[in-house]
Coordinates of C-alpha atoms in Angstrom, one line a residue:
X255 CA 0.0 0.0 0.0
X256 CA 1.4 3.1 -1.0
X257 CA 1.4 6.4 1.2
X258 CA -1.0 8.8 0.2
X259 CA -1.9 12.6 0.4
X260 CA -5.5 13.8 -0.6
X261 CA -5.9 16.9 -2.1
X262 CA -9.2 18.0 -2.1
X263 CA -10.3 20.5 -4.8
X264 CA -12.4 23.6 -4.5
X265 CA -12.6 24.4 -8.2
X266 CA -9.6 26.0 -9.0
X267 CA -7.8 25.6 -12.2
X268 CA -4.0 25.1 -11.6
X269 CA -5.6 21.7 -8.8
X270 CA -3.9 19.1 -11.4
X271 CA -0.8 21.0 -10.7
X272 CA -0.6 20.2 -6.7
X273 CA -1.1 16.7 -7.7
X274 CA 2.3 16.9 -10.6
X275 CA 4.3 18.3 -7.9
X276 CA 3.2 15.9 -5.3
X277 CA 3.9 13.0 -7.7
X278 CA 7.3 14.2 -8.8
X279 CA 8.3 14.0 -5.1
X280 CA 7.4 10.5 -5.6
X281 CA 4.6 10.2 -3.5
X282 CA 1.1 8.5 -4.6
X283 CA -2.0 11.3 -3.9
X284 CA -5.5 11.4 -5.9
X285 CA -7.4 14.6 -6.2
X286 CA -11.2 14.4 -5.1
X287 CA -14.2 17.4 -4.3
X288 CA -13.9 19.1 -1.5
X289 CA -17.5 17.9 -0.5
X290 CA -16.4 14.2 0.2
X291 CA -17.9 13.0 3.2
X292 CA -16.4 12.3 6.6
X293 CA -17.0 8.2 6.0
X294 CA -14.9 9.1 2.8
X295 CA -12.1 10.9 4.8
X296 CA -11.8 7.6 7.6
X297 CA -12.0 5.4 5.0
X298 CA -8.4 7.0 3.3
X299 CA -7.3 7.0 6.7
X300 CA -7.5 3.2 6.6
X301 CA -5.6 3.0 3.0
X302 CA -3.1 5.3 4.0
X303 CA -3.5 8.4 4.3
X304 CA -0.8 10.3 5.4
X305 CA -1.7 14.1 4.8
X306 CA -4.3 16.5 2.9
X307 CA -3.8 19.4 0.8
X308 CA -7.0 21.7 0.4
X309 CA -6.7 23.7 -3.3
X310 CA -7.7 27.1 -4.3
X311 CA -10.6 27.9 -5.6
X312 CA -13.1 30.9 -7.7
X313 CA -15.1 31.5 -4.4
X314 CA -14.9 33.5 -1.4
X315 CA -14.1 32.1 1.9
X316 CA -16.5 34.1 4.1
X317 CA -19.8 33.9 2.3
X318 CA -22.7 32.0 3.7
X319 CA -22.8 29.5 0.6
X320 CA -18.8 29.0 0.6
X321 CA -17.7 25.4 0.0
X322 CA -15.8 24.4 3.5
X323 CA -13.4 21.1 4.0
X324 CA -15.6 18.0 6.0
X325 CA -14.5 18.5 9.4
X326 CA -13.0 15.3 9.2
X327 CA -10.1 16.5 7.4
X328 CA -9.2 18.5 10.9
X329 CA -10.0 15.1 13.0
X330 CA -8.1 13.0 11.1
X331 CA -4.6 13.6 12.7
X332 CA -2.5 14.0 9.7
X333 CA -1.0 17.3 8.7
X334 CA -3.3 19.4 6.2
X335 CA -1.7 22.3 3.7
X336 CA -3.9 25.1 2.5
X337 CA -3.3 27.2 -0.5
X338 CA -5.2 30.3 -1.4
X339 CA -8.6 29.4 -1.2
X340 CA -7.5 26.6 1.3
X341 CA -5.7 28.8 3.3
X342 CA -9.0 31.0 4.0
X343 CA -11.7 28.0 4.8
X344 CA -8.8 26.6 6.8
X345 CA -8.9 30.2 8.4
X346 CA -12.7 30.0 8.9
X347 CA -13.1 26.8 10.3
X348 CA -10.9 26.7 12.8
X349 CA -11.9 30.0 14.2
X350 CA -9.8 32.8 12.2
X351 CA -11.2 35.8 10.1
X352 CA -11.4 36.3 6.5
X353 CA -12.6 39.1 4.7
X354 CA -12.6 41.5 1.4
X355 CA -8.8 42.3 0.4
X356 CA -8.7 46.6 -0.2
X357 CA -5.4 45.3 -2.5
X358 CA -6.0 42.1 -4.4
X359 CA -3.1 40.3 -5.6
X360 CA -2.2 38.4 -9.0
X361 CA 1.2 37.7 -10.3
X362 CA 4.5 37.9 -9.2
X363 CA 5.2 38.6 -5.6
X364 CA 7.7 38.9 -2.6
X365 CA 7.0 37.0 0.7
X366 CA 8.7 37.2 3.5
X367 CA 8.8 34.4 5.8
X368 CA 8.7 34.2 9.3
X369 CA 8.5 32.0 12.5
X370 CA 11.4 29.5 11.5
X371 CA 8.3 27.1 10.6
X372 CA 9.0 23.3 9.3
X373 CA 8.1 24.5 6.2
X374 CA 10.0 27.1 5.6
X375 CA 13.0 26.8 7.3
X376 CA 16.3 26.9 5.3
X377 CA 13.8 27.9 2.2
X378 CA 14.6 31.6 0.7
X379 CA 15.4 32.9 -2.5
X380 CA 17.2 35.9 -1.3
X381 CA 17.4 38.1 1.7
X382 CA 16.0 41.7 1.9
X383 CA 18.2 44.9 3.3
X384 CA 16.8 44.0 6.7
X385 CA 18.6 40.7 6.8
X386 CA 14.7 38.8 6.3
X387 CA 14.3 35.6 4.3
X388 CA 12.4 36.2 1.2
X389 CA 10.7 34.1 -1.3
X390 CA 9.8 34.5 -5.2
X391 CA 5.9 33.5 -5.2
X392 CA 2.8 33.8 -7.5
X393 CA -0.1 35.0 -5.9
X394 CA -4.0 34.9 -7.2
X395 CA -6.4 36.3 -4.4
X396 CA -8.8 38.8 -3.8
X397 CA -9.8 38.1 -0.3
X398 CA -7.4 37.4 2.4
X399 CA -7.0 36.0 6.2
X400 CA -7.0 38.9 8.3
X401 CA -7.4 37.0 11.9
X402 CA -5.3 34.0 12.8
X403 CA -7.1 30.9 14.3
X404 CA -6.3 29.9 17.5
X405 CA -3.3 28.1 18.0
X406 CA -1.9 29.5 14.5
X407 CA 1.5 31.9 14.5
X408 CA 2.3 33.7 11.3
X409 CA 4.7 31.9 8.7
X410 CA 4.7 34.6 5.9
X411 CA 3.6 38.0 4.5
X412 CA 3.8 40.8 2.1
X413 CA 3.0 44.3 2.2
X414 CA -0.4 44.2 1.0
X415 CA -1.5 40.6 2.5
X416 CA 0.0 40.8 6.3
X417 CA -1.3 37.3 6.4
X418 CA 0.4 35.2 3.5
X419 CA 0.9 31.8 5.3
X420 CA 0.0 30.9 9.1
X421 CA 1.0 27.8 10.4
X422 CA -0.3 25.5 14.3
X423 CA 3.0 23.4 13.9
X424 CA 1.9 21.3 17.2
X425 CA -1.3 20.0 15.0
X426 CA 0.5 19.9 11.3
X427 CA -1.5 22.9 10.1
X428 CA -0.1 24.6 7.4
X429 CA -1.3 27.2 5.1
X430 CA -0.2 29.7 2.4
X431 CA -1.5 32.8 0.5
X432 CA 0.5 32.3 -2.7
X433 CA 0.6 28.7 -4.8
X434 CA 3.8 26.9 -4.7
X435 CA 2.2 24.3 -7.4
X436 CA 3.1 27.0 -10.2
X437 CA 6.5 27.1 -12.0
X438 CA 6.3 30.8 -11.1
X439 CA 6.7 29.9 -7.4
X440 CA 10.7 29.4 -8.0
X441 CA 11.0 27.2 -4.7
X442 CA 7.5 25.9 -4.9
X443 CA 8.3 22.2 -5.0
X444 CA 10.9 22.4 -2.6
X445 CA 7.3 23.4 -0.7
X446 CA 5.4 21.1 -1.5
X447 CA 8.4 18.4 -1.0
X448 CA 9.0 19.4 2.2
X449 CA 5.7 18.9 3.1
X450 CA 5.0 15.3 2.3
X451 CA 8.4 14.0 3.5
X452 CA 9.3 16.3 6.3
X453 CA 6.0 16.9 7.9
X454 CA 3.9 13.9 6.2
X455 CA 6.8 11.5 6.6
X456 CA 5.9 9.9 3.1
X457 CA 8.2 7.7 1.3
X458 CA 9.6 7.5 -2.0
X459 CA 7.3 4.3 -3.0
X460 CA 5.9 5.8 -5.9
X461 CA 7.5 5.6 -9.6
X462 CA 6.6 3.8 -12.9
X463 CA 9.2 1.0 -13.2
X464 CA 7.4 0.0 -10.2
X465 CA 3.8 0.5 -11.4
X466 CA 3.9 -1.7 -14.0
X467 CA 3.7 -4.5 -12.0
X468 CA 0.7 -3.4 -10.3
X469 CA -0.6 -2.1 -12.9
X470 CA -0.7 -5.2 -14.4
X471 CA -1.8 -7.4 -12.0
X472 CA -4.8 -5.1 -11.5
X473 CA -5.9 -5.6 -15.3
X474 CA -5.4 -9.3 -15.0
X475 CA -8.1 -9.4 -11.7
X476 CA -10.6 -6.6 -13.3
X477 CA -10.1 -8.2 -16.4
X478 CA -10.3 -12.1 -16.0
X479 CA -10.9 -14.5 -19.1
X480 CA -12.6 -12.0 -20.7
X481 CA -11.7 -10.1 -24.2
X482 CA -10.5 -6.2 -24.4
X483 CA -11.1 -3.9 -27.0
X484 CA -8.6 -1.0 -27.2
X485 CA -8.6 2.2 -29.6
X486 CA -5.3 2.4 -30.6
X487 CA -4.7 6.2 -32.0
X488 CA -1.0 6.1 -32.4
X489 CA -0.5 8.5 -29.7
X490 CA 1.5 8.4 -26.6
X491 CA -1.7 7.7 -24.0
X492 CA -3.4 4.7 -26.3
X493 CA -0.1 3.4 -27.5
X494 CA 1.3 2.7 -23.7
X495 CA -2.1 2.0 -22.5
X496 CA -2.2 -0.8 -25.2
X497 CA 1.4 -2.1 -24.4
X498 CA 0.5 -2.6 -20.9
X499 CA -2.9 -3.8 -21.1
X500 CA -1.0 -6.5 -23.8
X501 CA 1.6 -7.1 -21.0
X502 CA -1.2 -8.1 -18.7
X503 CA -3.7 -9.8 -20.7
X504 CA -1.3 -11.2 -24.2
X505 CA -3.9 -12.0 -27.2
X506 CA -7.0 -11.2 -24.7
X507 CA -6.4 -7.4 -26.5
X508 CA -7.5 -6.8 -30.0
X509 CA -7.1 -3.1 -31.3
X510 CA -8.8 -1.2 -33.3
X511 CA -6.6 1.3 -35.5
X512 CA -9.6 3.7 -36.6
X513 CA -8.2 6.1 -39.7
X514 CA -10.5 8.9 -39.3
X515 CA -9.1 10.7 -42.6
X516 CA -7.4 13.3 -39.8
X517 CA -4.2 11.6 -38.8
X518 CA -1.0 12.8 -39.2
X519 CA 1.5 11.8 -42.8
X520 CA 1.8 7.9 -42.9
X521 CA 0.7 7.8 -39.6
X522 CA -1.1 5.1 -40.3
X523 CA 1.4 3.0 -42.1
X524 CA 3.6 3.3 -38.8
X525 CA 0.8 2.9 -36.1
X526 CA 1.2 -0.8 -38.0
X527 CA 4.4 -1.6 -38.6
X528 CA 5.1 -0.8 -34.5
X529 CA 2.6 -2.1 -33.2
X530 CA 1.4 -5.2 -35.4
X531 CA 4.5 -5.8 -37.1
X532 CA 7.6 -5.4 -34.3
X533 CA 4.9 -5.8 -30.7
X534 CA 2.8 -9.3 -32.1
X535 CA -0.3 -7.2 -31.1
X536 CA -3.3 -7.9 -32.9
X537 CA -4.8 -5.3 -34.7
X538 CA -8.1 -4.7 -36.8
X539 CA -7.4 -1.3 -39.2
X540 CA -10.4 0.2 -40.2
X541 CA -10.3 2.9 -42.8
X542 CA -13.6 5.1 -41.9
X543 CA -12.8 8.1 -43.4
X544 CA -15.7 8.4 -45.0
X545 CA -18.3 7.9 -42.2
X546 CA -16.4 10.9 -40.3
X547 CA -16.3 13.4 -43.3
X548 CA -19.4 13.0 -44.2
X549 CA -21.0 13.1 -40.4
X550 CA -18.5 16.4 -40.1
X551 CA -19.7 18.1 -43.5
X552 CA -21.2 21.6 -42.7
X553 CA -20.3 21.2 -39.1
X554 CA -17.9 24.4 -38.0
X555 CA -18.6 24.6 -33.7
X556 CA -15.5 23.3 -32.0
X557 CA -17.5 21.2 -29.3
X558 CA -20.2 20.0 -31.9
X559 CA -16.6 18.9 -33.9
X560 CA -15.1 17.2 -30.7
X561 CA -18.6 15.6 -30.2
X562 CA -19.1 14.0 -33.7
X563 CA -16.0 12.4 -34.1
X564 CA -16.4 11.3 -30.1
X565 CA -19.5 9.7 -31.0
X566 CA -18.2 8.5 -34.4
X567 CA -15.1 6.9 -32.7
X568 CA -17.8 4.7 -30.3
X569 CA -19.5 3.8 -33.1
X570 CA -16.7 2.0 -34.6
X571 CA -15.5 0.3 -31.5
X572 CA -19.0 -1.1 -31.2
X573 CA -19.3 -2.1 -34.6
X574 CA -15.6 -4.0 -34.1
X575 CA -16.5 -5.3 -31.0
X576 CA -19.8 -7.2 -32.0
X577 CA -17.5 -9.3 -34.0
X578 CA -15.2 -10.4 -30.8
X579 CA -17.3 -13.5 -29.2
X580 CA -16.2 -12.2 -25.9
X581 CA -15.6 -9.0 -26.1
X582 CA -16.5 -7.3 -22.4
X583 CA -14.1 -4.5 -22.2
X584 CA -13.1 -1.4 -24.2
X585 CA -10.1 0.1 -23.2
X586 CA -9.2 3.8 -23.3
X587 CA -6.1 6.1 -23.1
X588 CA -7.5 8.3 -20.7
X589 CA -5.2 9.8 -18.8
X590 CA -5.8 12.6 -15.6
X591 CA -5.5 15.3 -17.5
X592 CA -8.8 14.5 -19.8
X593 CA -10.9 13.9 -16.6
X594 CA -10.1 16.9 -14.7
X595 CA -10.2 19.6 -17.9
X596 CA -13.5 17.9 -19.0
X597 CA -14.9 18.5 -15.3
X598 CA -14.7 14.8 -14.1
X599 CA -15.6 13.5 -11.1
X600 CA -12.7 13.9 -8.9
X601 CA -12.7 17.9 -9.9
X602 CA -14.2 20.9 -9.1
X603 CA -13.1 22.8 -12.2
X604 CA -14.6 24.4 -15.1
X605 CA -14.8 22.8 -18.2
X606 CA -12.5 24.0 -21.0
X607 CA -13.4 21.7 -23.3
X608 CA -14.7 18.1 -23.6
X609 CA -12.8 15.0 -24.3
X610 CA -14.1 12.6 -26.7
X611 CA -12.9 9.5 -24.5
X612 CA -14.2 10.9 -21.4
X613 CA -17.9 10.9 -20.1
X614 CA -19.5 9.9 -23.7
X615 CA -19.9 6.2 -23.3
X616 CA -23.7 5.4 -24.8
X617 CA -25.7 2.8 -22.6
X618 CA -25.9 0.8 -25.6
X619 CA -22.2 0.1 -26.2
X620 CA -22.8 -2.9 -23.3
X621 CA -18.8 -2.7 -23.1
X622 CA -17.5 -2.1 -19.5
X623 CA -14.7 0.6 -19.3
X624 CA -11.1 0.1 -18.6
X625 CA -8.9 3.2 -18.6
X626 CA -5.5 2.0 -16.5
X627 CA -4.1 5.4 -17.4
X628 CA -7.0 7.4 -15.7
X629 CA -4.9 8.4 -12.5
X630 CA -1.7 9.1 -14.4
X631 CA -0.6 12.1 -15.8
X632 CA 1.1 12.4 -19.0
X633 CA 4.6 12.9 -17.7
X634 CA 4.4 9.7 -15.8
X635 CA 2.6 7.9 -19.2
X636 CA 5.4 8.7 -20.9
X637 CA 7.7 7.2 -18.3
X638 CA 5.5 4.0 -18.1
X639 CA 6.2 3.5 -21.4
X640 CA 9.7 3.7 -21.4
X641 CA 9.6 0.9 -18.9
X642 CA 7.2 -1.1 -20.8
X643 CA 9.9 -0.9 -23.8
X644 CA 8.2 1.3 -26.5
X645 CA 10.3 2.9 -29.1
X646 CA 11.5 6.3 -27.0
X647 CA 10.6 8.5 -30.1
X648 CA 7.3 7.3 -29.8
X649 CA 7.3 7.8 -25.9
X650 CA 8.0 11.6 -26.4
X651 CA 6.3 12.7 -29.3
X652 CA 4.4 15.4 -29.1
X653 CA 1.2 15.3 -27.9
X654 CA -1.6 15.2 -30.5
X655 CA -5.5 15.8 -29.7
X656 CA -8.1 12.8 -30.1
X657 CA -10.0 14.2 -32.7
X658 CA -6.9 14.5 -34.8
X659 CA -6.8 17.4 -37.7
X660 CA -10.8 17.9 -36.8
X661 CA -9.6 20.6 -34.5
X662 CA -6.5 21.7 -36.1
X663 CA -9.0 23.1 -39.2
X664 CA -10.8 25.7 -37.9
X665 CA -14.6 25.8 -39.0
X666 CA -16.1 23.0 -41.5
X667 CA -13.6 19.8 -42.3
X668 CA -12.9 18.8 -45.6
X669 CA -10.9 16.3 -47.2
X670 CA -9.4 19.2 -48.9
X671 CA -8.5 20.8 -45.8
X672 CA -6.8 17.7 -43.9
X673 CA -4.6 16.8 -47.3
X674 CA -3.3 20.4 -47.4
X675 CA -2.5 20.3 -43.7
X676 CA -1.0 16.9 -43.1
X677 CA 1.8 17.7 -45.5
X678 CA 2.2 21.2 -44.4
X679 CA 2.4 19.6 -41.2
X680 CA 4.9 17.3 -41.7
X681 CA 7.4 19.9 -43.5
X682 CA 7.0 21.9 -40.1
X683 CA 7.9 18.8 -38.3
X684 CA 10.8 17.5 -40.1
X685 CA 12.3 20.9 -40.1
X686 CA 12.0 21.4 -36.4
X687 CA 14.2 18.2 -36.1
X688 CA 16.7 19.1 -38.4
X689 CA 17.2 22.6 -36.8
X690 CA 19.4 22.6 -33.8
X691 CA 20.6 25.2 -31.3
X692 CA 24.2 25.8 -29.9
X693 CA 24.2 22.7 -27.7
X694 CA 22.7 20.3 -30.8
X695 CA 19.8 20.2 -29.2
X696 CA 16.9 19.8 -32.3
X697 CA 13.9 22.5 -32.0
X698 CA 11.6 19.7 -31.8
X699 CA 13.0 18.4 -28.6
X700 CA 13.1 22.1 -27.5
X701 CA 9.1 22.5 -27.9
X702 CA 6.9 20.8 -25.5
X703 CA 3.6 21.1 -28.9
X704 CA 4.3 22.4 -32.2
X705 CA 2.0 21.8 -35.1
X706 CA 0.0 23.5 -38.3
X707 CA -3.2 24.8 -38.4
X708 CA -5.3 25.5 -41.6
X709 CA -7.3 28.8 -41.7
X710 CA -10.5 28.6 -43.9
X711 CA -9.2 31.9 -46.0
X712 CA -7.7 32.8 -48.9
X713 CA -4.7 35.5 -49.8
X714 CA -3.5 36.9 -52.8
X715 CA -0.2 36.2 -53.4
X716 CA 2.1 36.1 -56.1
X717 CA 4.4 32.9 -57.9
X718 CA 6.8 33.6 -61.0
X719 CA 4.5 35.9 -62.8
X720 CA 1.4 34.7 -61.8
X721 CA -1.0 35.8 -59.3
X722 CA -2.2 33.4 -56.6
X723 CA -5.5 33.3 -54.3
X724 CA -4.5 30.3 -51.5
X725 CA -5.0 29.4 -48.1
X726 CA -3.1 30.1 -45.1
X727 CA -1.8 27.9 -42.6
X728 CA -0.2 29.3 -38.9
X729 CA 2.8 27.1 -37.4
X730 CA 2.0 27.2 -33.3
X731 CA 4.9 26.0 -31.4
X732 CA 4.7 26.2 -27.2
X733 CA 7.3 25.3 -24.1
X734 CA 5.7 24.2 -21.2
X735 CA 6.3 22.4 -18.2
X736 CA 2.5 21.3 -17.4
X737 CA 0.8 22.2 -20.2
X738 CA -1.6 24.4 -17.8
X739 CA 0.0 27.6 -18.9
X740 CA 2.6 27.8 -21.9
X741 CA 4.9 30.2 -23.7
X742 CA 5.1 30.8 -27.7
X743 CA 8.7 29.8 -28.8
X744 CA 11.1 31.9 -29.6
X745 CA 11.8 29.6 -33.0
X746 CA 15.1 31.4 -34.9
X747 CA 13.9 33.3 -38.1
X748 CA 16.2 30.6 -40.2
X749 CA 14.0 28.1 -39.5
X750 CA 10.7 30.1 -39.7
X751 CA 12.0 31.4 -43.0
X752 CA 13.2 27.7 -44.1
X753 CA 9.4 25.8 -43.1
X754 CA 7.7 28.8 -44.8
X755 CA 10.0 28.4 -48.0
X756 CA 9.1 25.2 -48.5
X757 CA 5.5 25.3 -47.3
X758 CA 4.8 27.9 -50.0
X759 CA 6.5 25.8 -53.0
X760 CA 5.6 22.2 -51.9
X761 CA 2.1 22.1 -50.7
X762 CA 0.0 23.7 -53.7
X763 CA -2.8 25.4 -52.3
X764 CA -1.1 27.1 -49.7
X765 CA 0.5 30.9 -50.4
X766 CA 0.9 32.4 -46.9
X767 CA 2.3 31.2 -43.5
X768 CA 2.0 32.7 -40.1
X769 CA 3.1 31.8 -36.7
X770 CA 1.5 31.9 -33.4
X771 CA 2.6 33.9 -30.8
X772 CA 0.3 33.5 -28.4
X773 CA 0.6 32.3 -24.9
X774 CA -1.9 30.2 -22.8
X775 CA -3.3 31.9 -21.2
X776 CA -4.6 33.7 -22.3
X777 CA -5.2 31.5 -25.2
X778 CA -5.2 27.9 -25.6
X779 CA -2.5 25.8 -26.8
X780 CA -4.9 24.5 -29.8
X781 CA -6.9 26.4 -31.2
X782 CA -10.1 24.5 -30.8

């Protein structure tokens, strides 16, 4: 049994992030709503739990209707961080004050810490004129703790927020103003390490050369005798998802390769070779191109896009699956990331946009659901699959979206549109490997995403002596360490002026090439 912290989430949108930082530290924790009951809280207590970590959150802490942690989580006897949000029902609970902030704060910020606290101690990244330990934080509040519960001391502050952390070391409480889950927080993980290994006293049991073992055994017993159906998209998630469930369960697994007409160049001839040809898996390919242009035709809405092919993409596997005698299962890449940014059950959060192989299973499909990625994030996928032995250029490829090109055309999807693309695409791509920086490093290893995307519009342009009306494509490239937020790279005008060269002469139909430099957020990394 592994140790575990529970991080219960109030609806803010950086709450995947606590859990990425607690799992780096190599620690096991699952994010649930805050509204869990007290039976729920015991009942972690009795798997493991060793400490909780209460999120931020939208709301305001001293309003009637605010959401509040189940008191259980201050019974329990484990240590319990709050940040922002968590922080001020922390506050309220246990007898403090919170109120309306006259200066709200959001970005960059100095903290000062104070009281020598477990958490803190031996943690600065410089020290003011007065000889005070100070800390490089983010802050995103507009209310703050302005009375300190009983038993509390102050940890940390700020001009503006006298208030920024408070700590009852004697019962484990800690809390904190600013959120040391974000990169911008420059010793955040140091945090958030010291917290589940200091004050927690959790292990280092958790890591994916380990997992696979129990991750495989826990297919074989959910499994049994019976058959699994996997969509196998090429990707990172449904490629490892597929090694390992093959690991467990050997020919029990039949994929289903579906070529939607909205893959990459020759992605499909290499989803085969490596999978059917060098791993023994079996695999059914279905060309369906077709069915999913014509079921798209006239269709432009982002979500309605996401949705079609969704649906489209079930309606295969259930075709395909009829055919398997004992067919029970259908397998799915899902990975944490989907569930919480498509507002899943274990999250409190918005919804940015849905995810085709979350939440759209029909009744009818009479398939039960097996998704042994679901509580991993992509960082650790790609680790898993390392360990399970897949091809490393396939491990850390860049990630590309279920619905494929779908939402890489923006508006109506046409056959015309994803031929153009895919081999503007792949120009972009090859280029970004062969261009290097001083230290040979190859600007596709240097970008966390980079793709194409085809704008419905035409340019004049001009070729030999001929004028030209074409489309126009825009190359989006990010860097990111959690895909949460993201910066536009700074790609060197050589290689911006080499992938437009060739764009512009090889893909006929195209005349003008832009480039993204946008950064999330507040845009998205796609653009659907």
């Amino acid at each position: 049994m592994h140790d575990r912290i529970l991080i219960l989430d109030f609806g803010s949108q950086v709450t995947q992030l606590i859990a990425r930082r607690v799992r780096e530290a190599q620690v096991y924790c699952e994010i649930h709503p805050h509204d869990v009951s007290d039976d729920f809280i015991r009942e972690e207590m009795a798997r493991g739990l060793k400490g909780v970590i209460l999120s931020g959150s939208h709301a305001s802490a001293y309003e009637e209707t605010s959401m509040r942690a189940p008191q259980a989580v201050f019974d329990a006897g484990v240590p319990v961080l709050g940040i922002c949000y968590g922080m001020q029902t922390m506050a309220m609970q246990l007898g403090g004050k919170v109120t309306f902030a006259d200066h709200r704060e959001f970005g960059y910020a100095e903290v000062r810490a104070h009281g020598h606290t477990p958490l803190f101690t031996g943690i600065e990244d410089f020290t003011n004129n007065e000889g005070h330990g100070m800390l490089k934080v983010w802050m995103s509040h507009g209310d703050q703790v302005t009375a300190l519960p009983p038993g509390f001391k102050l940890m940390a502050s700020t001009p503006s927020c006298p208030i920024a952390g408070m700590a009852d070391v004697e019962r484990g409480y800690y809390a904190v103003q600013f959120h040391p889950e974000v990169t911008h927080t420059v010793r955040g993980q140091v945090m958030l390490e010291r917290f589940v290994h200091d004050i927690c006293n959790c292990g280092t049991d958790w890591n994916m050369p380990d997992y696979v073992s129990e991750a495989v055994e826990a297919i074989r017993q959910q499994v049994g005798d019976d058959e699994v159906i996997l969509g196998l998209s090429g990707g990172v998630d449904s490629s490892v998802a597929a090694a390992l469930i093959h690991k467990a369960i050997g020919p029990q697994l039949t994929c289903v390769f579906v070529d939607h007409g909205l893959l990459r160049l020759d992605e499909g001839k290499q989803v085969m070779q490596t999978f059917a040809d060098n791993m023994g898996l079996n695999i059914i390919h279905v060309d369906a191109t077709n069915e999913f242009m014509s079921k798209l035709e006239g269709v432009s809405d982002p979500e309605a896009k996401r949705k079609i092919i969704g649906r489209e993409f079930v309606e295969v596997f259930q075709r395909e699956a009829g055919k398997l005698k004992n067919a029970r299962w259908l397998a799915q890449g899902t990975i944490y990331p989907d569930v919480i940014e498509s507002g899943g059950k274990k999250g409190k959060a918005q919804t940015i946009k849905s995810h085709h192989n979350v939440g759209g299973l029909p009744e009818t499909l009479n398939l039960k659901l097996l998704e042994p990625l679901r509580e991993l994030f992509k960082d650790e996928v790609r680790k898993l699959g390392v360990a399970l032995g897949l091809p490393p250029g396939m491990v850390y490829r860049h990630p590309f979206p279920g619905p494929g090109l779908g939402v890489r055309i923006l508006g109506e999807v046409k056959k015309e549109y994803a031929d153009l693309l895919r081999r503007a695409d792949a120009i972009f791509i090859e280029e970004l490997r062969n261009f290097k920086d001083d230290q040979g490093t190859s600007w596709y290893d240097l970008t966390s995403q980079a793709f194409t995307v085809f704008l419905p519009v035409k340019s004049v342009g001009v070729m030999g002596d001929g004028r030209t009306y074409d489309y126009v494509v825009a190359l989006r490239a990010v860097q990111t360490s959690d895909f949460m937020t993201a910066d536009w790279a700074e790609l060197p005008y050589a290689l911006l002026k080499k992938v437009s060269g060739r764009i512009i002469n090889e893909v006929r139909g195209i005349n003008r090439v832009t480039y993204d430099v946008s950064s999330k957020p507040p845009a998205t990394i796609e653009w659907e």
